[in-house]
PDB file of C-alpha atoms and ligand atoms in Angstrom:
ATOM      1  CA  MET M   1      -1.290  42.503  -2.502  1.00 60.00           C
ATOM      2  CA  ARG M   2      -2.096  44.301   0.300  1.00 70.00           C
ATOM      3  CA  ASP M   3      -0.185  42.191   2.900  1.00 81.00           C
ATOM      4  CA  GLY M   4       3.345  42.196   0.620  1.00 93.00           C
ATOM      5  CA  LEU M   5       3.295  38.306   1.119  1.00 98.00           C
ATOM      6  CA  VAL M   6       4.578  35.471  -1.692  1.00 98.00           C
ATOM      7  CA  LEU M   7       4.250  31.600  -1.823  1.00 98.00           C
ATOM      8  CA  TYR M   8       6.048  28.959  -3.669  1.00 98.00           C
ATOM      9  CA  ILE M   9       4.085  26.038  -3.931  1.00 98.00           C
ATOM     10  CA  GLY M  10       4.278  22.596  -5.553  1.00 98.00           C
ATOM     11  CA  GLU M  11       1.119  21.786  -7.864  1.00 97.00           C
ATOM     12  CA  LYS M  12      -1.608  21.499  -5.794  1.00 98.00           C
ATOM     13  CA  ASN M  13      -2.702  18.182  -6.247  1.00 98.00           C
ATOM     14  CA  ILE M  14       1.205  17.258  -5.416  1.00 97.00           C
ATOM     15  CA  SER M  15       2.724  19.414  -2.890  1.00 98.00           C
ATOM     16  CA  SER M  16       1.559  18.193   0.625  1.00 98.00           C
ATOM     17  CA  TRP M  17       3.980  19.559   2.431  1.00 98.00           C
ATOM     18  CA  SER M  18       2.875  23.242   0.365  1.00 98.00           C
ATOM     19  CA  MET M  19      -0.350  23.022   0.741  1.00 98.00           C
ATOM     20  CA  ARG M  20       0.038  23.267   4.077  1.00 98.00           C
ATOM     21  CA  ALA M  21       1.008  26.821   4.234  1.00 98.00           C
ATOM     22  CA  TYR M  22      -1.457  27.627   1.701  1.00 98.00           C
ATOM     23  CA  VAL M  23      -3.487  26.429   4.090  1.00 98.00           C
ATOM     24  CA  ALA M  24      -2.847  28.640   7.135  1.00 98.00           C
ATOM     25  CA  LEU M  25      -2.167  31.934   5.135  1.00 98.00           C
ATOM     26  CA  ALA M  26      -5.921  31.513   4.118  1.00 98.00           C
ATOM     27  CA  ALA M  27      -7.061  30.254   7.025  1.00 98.00           C
ATOM     28  CA  LYS M  28      -5.593  34.264   8.242  1.00 98.00           C
ATOM     29  CA  GLY M  29      -7.788  35.873   5.182  1.00 97.00           C
ATOM     30  CA  LEU M  30      -4.503  37.013   4.070  1.00 97.00           C
ATOM     31  CA  ASP M  31      -3.406  38.517   0.759  1.00 96.00           C
ATOM     32  CA  PHE M  32      -0.664  36.455  -0.896  1.00 97.00           C
ATOM     33  CA  GLU M  33       0.562  36.269  -4.621  1.00 97.00           C
ATOM     34  CA  GLU M  34       0.831  31.922  -5.148  1.00 98.00           C
ATOM     35  CA  ARG M  35       3.919  31.180  -7.180  1.00 98.00           C
ATOM     36  CA  THR M  36       4.070  27.582  -8.664  1.00 98.00           C
ATOM     37  CA  ILE M  37       7.357  25.654  -8.715  1.00 98.00           C
ATOM     38  CA  PRO M  38       6.329  22.671 -11.450  1.00 96.00           C
ATOM     39  CA  LEU M  39       7.915  19.662  -9.104  1.00 95.00           C
ATOM     40  CA  ARG M  40       8.252  17.269 -11.899  1.00 91.00           C
ATOM     41  CA  GLU M  41      10.075  19.991 -14.111  1.00 94.00           C
ATOM     42  CA  ASP M  42      12.663  20.965 -11.146  1.00 95.00           C
ATOM     43  CA  LYS M  43      13.913  17.491 -10.289  1.00 94.00           C
ATOM     44  CA  ASP M  44      17.701  18.851  -9.641  1.00 96.00           C
ATOM     45  CA  ARG M  45      16.554  22.164  -7.144  1.00 97.00           C
ATOM     46  CA  SER M  46      17.202  24.435  -9.355  1.00 98.00           C
ATOM     47  CA  ARG M  47      14.658  26.676  -9.676  1.00 98.00           C
ATOM     48  CA  ARG M  48      13.702  25.895  -5.407  1.00 98.00           C
ATOM     49  CA  ARG M  49      17.609  26.784  -4.110  1.00 98.00           C
ATOM     50  CA  ARG M  50      16.317  29.410  -6.408  1.00 98.00           C
ATOM     51  CA  VAL M  51      14.087  31.074  -4.124  1.00 98.00           C
ATOM     52  CA  SER M  52      14.053  28.752  -0.762  1.00 98.00           C
ATOM     53  CA  PRO M  53      17.243  27.796   1.266  1.00 98.00           C
ATOM     54  CA  THR M  54      16.376  24.859   1.750  1.00 98.00           C
ATOM     55  CA  GLY M  55      15.759  24.281  -1.522  1.00 97.00           C
ATOM     56  CA  ARG M  56      11.987  23.122  -0.571  1.00 98.00           C
ATOM     57  CA  VAL M  57       8.881  24.210  -1.297  1.00 98.00           C
ATOM     58  CA  PRO M  58       7.125  25.778   0.500  1.00 98.00           C
ATOM     59  CA  VAL M  59       9.109  28.915   1.698  1.00 98.00           C
ATOM     60  CA  LEU M  60       7.433  32.354   1.974  1.00 98.00           C
ATOM     61  CA  HIS M  61       9.032  35.148   0.788  1.00 98.00           C
ATOM     62  CA  HIS M  62       8.034  38.788   2.431  1.00 98.00           C
ATOM     63  CA  GLY M  63       9.942  41.356   2.001  1.00 96.00           C
ATOM     64  CA  ALA M  64      13.605  40.820   2.762  1.00 96.00           C
ATOM     65  CA  ILE M  65      12.473  38.195   5.526  1.00 98.00           C
ATOM     66  CA  VAL M  66      12.113  34.528   3.838  1.00 98.00           C
ATOM     67  CA  VAL M  67      10.895  31.212   4.950  1.00 98.00           C
ATOM     68  CA  PRO M  68      10.939  27.638   4.141  1.00 98.00           C
ATOM     69  CA  ASP M  69       8.979  24.994   5.864  1.00 98.00           C
ATOM     70  CA  SER M  70       5.483  24.567   6.623  1.00 98.00           C
ATOM     71  CA  LEU M  71       5.090  24.597  10.274  1.00 98.00           C
ATOM     72  CA  ALA M  72       7.724  27.892  10.983  1.00 98.00           C
ATOM     73  CA  ILE M  73       5.742  29.121   8.065  1.00 98.00           C
ATOM     74  CA  ILE M  74       2.773  29.200  10.421  1.00 98.00           C
ATOM     75  CA  GLU M  75       4.403  30.444  13.361  1.00 98.00           C
ATOM     76  CA  TYR M  76       6.067  33.459  11.737  1.00 98.00           C
ATOM     77  CA  LEU M  77       2.454  33.683  10.288  1.00 98.00           C
ATOM     78  CA  GLU M  78       1.242  34.233  14.163  1.00 98.00           C
ATOM     79  CA  GLU M  79       3.550  36.656  14.057  1.00 98.00           C
ATOM     80  CA  THR M  80       3.470  38.645  11.829  1.00 98.00           C
ATOM     81  CA  PHE M  81      -0.315  38.399  12.019  1.00 97.00           C
ATOM     82  CA  PRO M  82      -1.600  38.084  15.760  1.00 98.00           C
ATOM     83  CA  PRO M  83      -4.885  37.634  16.621  1.00 97.00           C
ATOM     84  CA  PRO M  84      -7.090  39.559  17.291  1.00 97.00           C
ATOM     85  CA  ALA M  85      -6.816  41.444  14.501  1.00 96.00           C
ATOM     86  CA  HIS M  86      -6.418  38.466  12.894  1.00 97.00           C
ATOM     87  CA  PRO M  87      -7.508  35.081  13.393  1.00 97.00           C
ATOM     88  CA  ALA M  88      -6.045  32.964  15.368  1.00 98.00           C
ATOM     89  CA  LEU M  89      -3.788  29.646  14.763  1.00 98.00           C
ATOM     90  CA  TRP M  90      -2.822  28.388  17.726  1.00 98.00           C
ATOM     91  CA  PRO M  91      -4.837  28.787  21.324  1.00 96.00           C
ATOM     92  CA  ALA M  92      -4.188  31.880  23.183  1.00 95.00           C
ATOM     93  CA  ASP M  93      -4.764  29.432  26.247  1.00 94.00           C
ATOM     94  CA  ARG M  94      -1.443  28.322  27.464  1.00 96.00           C
ATOM     95  CA  ALA M  95      -2.217  24.856  28.448  1.00 94.00           C
ATOM     96  CA  GLU M  96      -4.204  24.221  24.928  1.00 94.00           C
ATOM     97  CA  ARG M  97      -1.227  26.043  23.096  1.00 96.00           C
ATOM     98  CA  ALA M  98       0.929  23.433  23.570  1.00 96.00           C
ATOM     99  CA  ARG M  99      -1.333  19.879  23.293  1.00 96.00           C
ATOM    100  CA  ALA M 100      -1.755  21.700  19.867  1.00 97.00           C
ATOM    101  CA  ARG M 101       1.887  22.041  19.650  1.00 98.00           C
ATOM    102  CA  TRP M 102       2.524  17.562  20.142  1.00 97.00           C
ATOM    103  CA  LEU M 103      -0.022  17.446  17.098  1.00 97.00           C
ATOM    104  CA  ALA M 104       1.399  19.111  14.537  1.00 98.00           C
ATOM    105  CA  ALA M 105       4.529  18.080  15.514  1.00 98.00           C
ATOM    106  CA  ALA M 106       3.359  15.209  15.854  1.00 97.00           C
ATOM    107  CA  MET M 107       2.653  15.419  12.150  1.00 98.00           C
ATOM    108  CA  HIS M 108       6.040  17.246  10.758  1.00 98.00           C
ATOM    109  CA  SER M 109       8.003  14.783  12.296  1.00 97.00           C
ATOM    110  CA  GLY M 110       6.515  11.438  12.318  1.00 97.00           C
ATOM    111  CA  PHE M 111       4.284   9.601   9.935  1.00 98.00           C
ATOM    112  CA  MET M 112       6.372   8.730   7.206  1.00 98.00           C
ATOM    113  CA  LYS M 113       5.245   5.776   6.371  1.00 98.00           C
ATOM    114  CA  LEU M 114       1.814   6.844   5.683  1.00 98.00           C
ATOM    115  CA  ARG M 115       2.890   9.485   3.278  1.00 97.00           C
ATOM    116  CA  GLU M 116       5.650   7.294   1.503  1.00 96.00           C
ATOM    117  CA  GLY M 117       2.220   4.589   0.696  1.00 97.00           C
ATOM    118  CA  MET M 118      -0.271   7.186  -0.211  1.00 97.00           C
ATOM    119  CA  SER M 119       1.383   9.374  -2.056  1.00 97.00           C
ATOM    120  CA  PHE M 120      -0.154  13.149  -2.260  1.00 97.00           C
ATOM    121  CA  ASN M 121       0.187  13.086  -5.730  1.00 97.00           C
ATOM    122  CA  LEU M 122      -2.213   9.612  -5.787  1.00 97.00           C
ATOM    123  CA  CYS M 123      -5.366  10.508  -4.195  1.00 97.00           C
ATOM    124  CA  PHE M 124      -6.256  12.675  -6.748  1.00 97.00           C
ATOM    125  CA  LEU M 125      -6.124   9.189  -9.155  1.00 96.00           C
ATOM    126  CA  PRO M 126     -10.347   8.311  -9.319  1.00 93.00           C
ATOM    127  CA  GLN M 127      -8.380   4.246  -8.103  1.00 93.00           C
ATOM    128  CA  PRO M 128      -5.557   4.423  -5.633  1.00 94.00           C
ATOM    129  CA  PRO M 129      -4.129   1.604  -5.830  1.00 94.00           C
ATOM    130  CA  GLN M 130      -4.329  -0.725  -2.391  1.00 95.00           C
ATOM    131  CA  PRO M 131      -1.568   0.965   0.007  1.00 96.00           C
ATOM    132  CA  PRO M 132       1.263  -0.568   1.933  1.00 97.00           C
ATOM    133  CA  ALA M 133       0.317  -2.534   4.949  1.00 97.00           C
ATOM    134  CA  GLU M 134       3.160  -0.202   6.889  1.00 98.00           C
ATOM    135  CA  ALA M 135       0.980   2.602   6.386  1.00 98.00           C
ATOM    136  CA  LEU M 136      -2.517   1.388   6.068  1.00 98.00           C
ATOM    137  CA  ALA M 137      -0.674   0.334  10.051  1.00 98.00           C
ATOM    138  CA  GLU M 138      -0.170   4.937  10.571  1.00 98.00           C
ATOM    139  CA  ALA M 139      -3.639   5.753   8.897  1.00 98.00           C
ATOM    140  CA  ALA M 140      -5.217   4.051  11.649  1.00 98.00           C
ATOM    141  CA  ASP M 141      -2.568   5.335  14.648  1.00 98.00           C
ATOM    142  CA  LEU M 142      -3.442   8.805  12.900  1.00 98.00           C
ATOM    143  CA  LEU M 143      -7.537   8.276  13.334  1.00 98.00           C
ATOM    144  CA  SER M 144      -6.497   6.752  17.573  1.00 97.00           C
ATOM    145  CA  LEU M 145      -4.399  10.234  17.547  1.00 97.00           C
ATOM    146  CA  TRP M 146      -8.148  12.312  16.210  1.00 97.00           C
ATOM    147  CA  GLU M 147     -10.538  10.187  18.340  1.00 96.00           C
ATOM    148  CA  GLU M 148      -8.816  10.087  20.933  1.00 95.00           C
ATOM    149  CA  ASN M 149      -8.027  13.352  21.637  1.00 91.00           C
ATOM    150  CA  PRO M 150     -11.056  15.543  21.461  1.00 88.00           C
ATOM    151  CA  PRO M 151     -11.193  18.769  21.788  1.00 88.00           C
ATOM    152  CA  PRO M 152     -11.165  19.690  25.967  1.00 85.00           C
ATOM    153  CA  LYS M 153     -15.057  20.641  27.065  1.00 84.00           C
ATOM    154  CA  THR M 154     -15.415  23.996  26.900  1.00 85.00           C
ATOM    155  CA  ALA M 155     -14.447  24.361  22.985  1.00 84.00           C
ATOM    156  CA  ARG M 156     -16.185  26.001  20.663  1.00 87.00           C
ATOM    157  CA  GLY M 157     -15.850  24.064  17.131  1.00 91.00           C
ATOM    158  CA  PRO M 158     -15.432  20.642  15.342  1.00 93.00           C
ATOM    159  CA  PHE M 159     -11.879  21.385  15.225  1.00 97.00           C
ATOM    160  CA  LEU M 160      -8.950  19.500  16.782  1.00 96.00           C
ATOM    161  CA  CYS M 161      -8.754  22.471  19.936  1.00 95.00           C
ATOM    162  CA  GLY M 162     -11.255  24.014  19.158  1.00 95.00           C
ATOM    163  CA  GLU M 163     -11.667  26.336  15.763  1.00 96.00           C
ATOM    164  CA  PHE M 164      -9.414  25.679  13.512  1.00 98.00           C
ATOM    165  CA  GLY M 165      -6.081  26.904  13.188  1.00 98.00           C
ATOM    166  CA  ALA M 166      -2.708  24.818  13.185  1.00 98.00           C
ATOM    167  CA  ALA M 167      -2.665  21.368  14.004  1.00 98.00           C
ATOM    168  CA  ASP M 168      -5.633  20.748  11.590  1.00 98.00           C
ATOM    169  CA  VAL M 169      -3.644  22.723   8.921  1.00 98.00           C
ATOM    170  CA  MET M 170      -0.400  20.529   9.518  1.00 98.00           C
ATOM    171  CA  PHE M 171      -3.148  17.254   9.371  1.00 98.00           C
ATOM    172  CA  ALA M 172      -5.454  18.539   6.419  1.00 98.00           C
ATOM    173  CA  PRO M 173      -3.222  16.576   3.730  1.00 98.00           C
ATOM    174  CA  ALA M 174      -3.012  13.744   5.635  1.00 98.00           C
ATOM    175  CA  ILE M 175      -6.628  13.770   5.688  1.00 98.00           C
ATOM    176  CA  VAL M 176      -7.509  14.186   2.249  1.00 98.00           C
ATOM    177  CA  ARG M 177      -4.764  10.486   1.996  1.00 98.00           C
ATOM    178  CA  LEU M 178      -7.491   8.639   4.097  1.00 98.00           C
ATOM    179  CA  THR M 179     -10.436  10.304   2.350  1.00 98.00           C
ATOM    180  CA  SER M 180      -8.766   9.091  -1.417  1.00 98.00           C
ATOM    181  CA  PHE M 181      -7.350   5.963   0.161  1.00 97.00           C
ATOM    182  CA  ARG M 182     -11.131   5.314   1.728  1.00 96.00           C
ATOM    183  CA  VAL M 183      -9.466   4.100   5.051  1.00 97.00           C
ATOM    184  CA  PRO M 184     -12.541   2.780   7.405  1.00 96.00           C
ATOM    185  CA  THR M 185     -13.134   5.128   9.768  1.00 96.00           C
ATOM    186  CA  GLY M 186     -16.494   2.975  11.411  1.00 95.00           C
ATOM    187  CA  LYS M 187     -14.446   2.019  14.324  1.00 94.00           C
ATOM    188  CA  ALA M 188     -13.758   5.729  15.332  1.00 96.00           C
ATOM    189  CA  PRO M 189     -16.524   8.065  14.363  1.00 96.00           C
ATOM    190  CA  ARG M 190     -14.823  11.448  15.870  1.00 96.00           C
ATOM    191  CA  ALA M 191     -11.836  11.317  13.853  1.00 97.00           C
ATOM    192  CA  ALA M 192     -14.265  10.749  10.551  1.00 97.00           C
ATOM    193  CA  ALA M 193     -16.633  13.736  11.779  1.00 97.00           C
ATOM    194  CA  TYR M 194     -13.007  15.987  12.086  1.00 97.00           C
ATOM    195  CA  MET M 195     -11.811  14.625   8.757  1.00 98.00           C
ATOM    196  CA  GLU M 196     -15.434  15.983   7.205  1.00 98.00           C
ATOM    197  CA  ALA M 197     -15.102  19.114   9.387  1.00 97.00           C
ATOM    198  CA  VAL M 198     -11.358  19.950   8.155  1.00 98.00           C
ATOM    199  CA  LEU M 199     -12.405  18.230   4.483  1.00 98.00           C
ATOM    200  CA  ALA M 200     -14.852  21.741   4.877  1.00 98.00           C
ATOM    201  CA  HIS M 201     -12.880  24.406   5.882  1.00 98.00           C
ATOM    202  CA  PRO M 202     -13.282  26.713   3.559  1.00 98.00           C
ATOM    203  CA  ALA M 203      -8.644  27.095   3.277  1.00 98.00           C
ATOM    204  CA  VAL M 204      -8.856  23.424   2.824  1.00 98.00           C
ATOM    205  CA  LYS M 205     -11.574  23.561  -0.090  1.00 98.00           C
ATOM    206  CA  ARG M 206      -9.475  26.641  -2.013  1.00 98.00           C
ATOM    207  CA  TRP M 207      -6.885  24.135  -1.733  1.00 98.00           C
ATOM    208  CA  MET M 208      -8.567  21.034  -2.737  1.00 98.00           C
ATOM    209  CA  ASP M 209     -10.782  22.665  -5.573  1.00 98.00           C
ATOM    210  CA  PRO M 210      -8.190  23.746  -7.978  1.00 98.00           C
ATOM    211  CA  ALA M 211      -6.488  21.048  -6.940  1.00 98.00           C
ATOM    212  CA  ARG M 212      -9.109  18.364  -8.598  1.00 97.00           C
ATOM    213  CA  ALA M 213      -9.313  20.554 -11.160  1.00 97.00           C
ATOM    214  CA  LEU M 214      -5.165  19.650 -12.206  1.00 97.00           C
ATOM    215  CA  PRO M 215      -4.676  16.437 -14.971  1.00 94.00           C
ATOM    216  CA  PRO M 216      -3.825  13.793 -12.179  1.00 91.00           C
ATOM    217  CA  ALA M 217      -0.203  12.908 -11.830  1.00 88.00           C
ATOM    218  CA  ALA M 218       0.189   9.546 -11.409  1.00 87.00           C
ATOM    219  CA  THR M 219       4.456  10.323 -10.606  1.00 85.00           C
ATOM    220  CA  TYR M 220       6.686  13.053 -10.390  1.00 80.00           C
TER     221      TYR M 220
HETATM  222  N1  GSH Y   1       9.735  20.197   6.472  1.00 72.45           N
HETATM  223  C1  GSH Y   1       9.554  20.626   4.938  1.00 72.45           C
HETATM  224  C2  GSH Y   1       9.631  19.837   3.743  1.00 72.45           C
HETATM  225  C3  GSH Y   1       8.589  20.382   2.758  1.00 72.45           C
HETATM  226  C4  GSH Y   1       9.128  19.529   1.247  1.00 72.45           C
HETATM  227  O1  GSH Y   1       9.874  18.358   1.982  1.00 72.45           O
HETATM  228  N2  GSH Y   1       8.977  19.555   0.321  1.00 72.45           N
HETATM  229  C5  GSH Y   1       8.806  19.111  -0.890  1.00 72.45           C
HETATM  230  C6  GSH Y   1       7.954  19.724  -2.543  1.00 72.45           C
HETATM  231  S1  GSH Y   1       6.885  19.068  -1.468  1.00 72.45           S
HETATM  232  C7  GSH Y   1      10.751  19.539  -1.831  1.00 72.45           C
HETATM  233  O2  GSH Y   1      10.353  20.171  -1.772  1.00 72.45           O
HETATM  234  N3  GSH Y   1      10.780  18.325  -1.467  1.00 72.45           N
HETATM  235  C8  GSH Y   1      12.489  18.550  -1.887  1.00 72.45           C
HETATM  236  C9  GSH Y   1      13.134  17.126  -2.436  1.00 72.45           C
HETATM  237  O3  GSH Y   1      13.757  16.876  -0.588  1.00 72.45           O
HETATM  238  O4  GSH Y   1      14.217  17.282  -2.758  1.00 72.45           O
HETATM  239  C10 GSH Y   1       8.649  21.447   5.792  1.00 72.45           C
HETATM  240  O5  GSH Y   1       7.967  21.891   6.470  1.00 72.45           O
HETATM  241  O6  GSH Y   1       8.305  22.572   4.058  1.00 72.45           O
END
């Protein structure tokens, strides 16, 4: 483990927050050890509390430094493994960086009905159930957000800021949700192309391929 990083996560077909930290580490090209805490066997969170000050995963350990929370982990990685030696997670341009930050924050602090009504574990069932109307309404909000906020003309790449970065990392599990629950994207062609690009990114596939190979968890 060249980079001395240990990431504690939940099961890959359950823990959408863990996915974000994992995809960020993978996108940075870092060598890290992953340690899975089975969430179904940790109902009282005692195992999580032993390694995470918030009692939640993901949590990153880097020597004596312990960082819980997906967005805090992204910030830590960018500071500790900055570009150009490592791929950038935030755009270099200040205005673009502000845009990437509000996009990432919008996902981090919102879309609760989508998360509840389109639970990540249900994405891996052969036939996910019909989501509640309020979850579908938030899915429509997400599609509009991506449709109406394309990358600037000067950007290179199909992602929200051109190249794959923190905002895309934060939205990746939501993209899995919309795709798995078969939310229609016909009226949002740009958003549909964006979702496809995110799902095809190697860092996202590195999480999703093993997640799909696990036995689906209808409950947890
Ligand atoms: N805001 C946190 C959320 C982390 C989170 O809620 N993780 C879940 C697993 S996916 C967890 O450990 N939940 C335990 C609990 O909320 O009791 C992040 O961004 O990492």
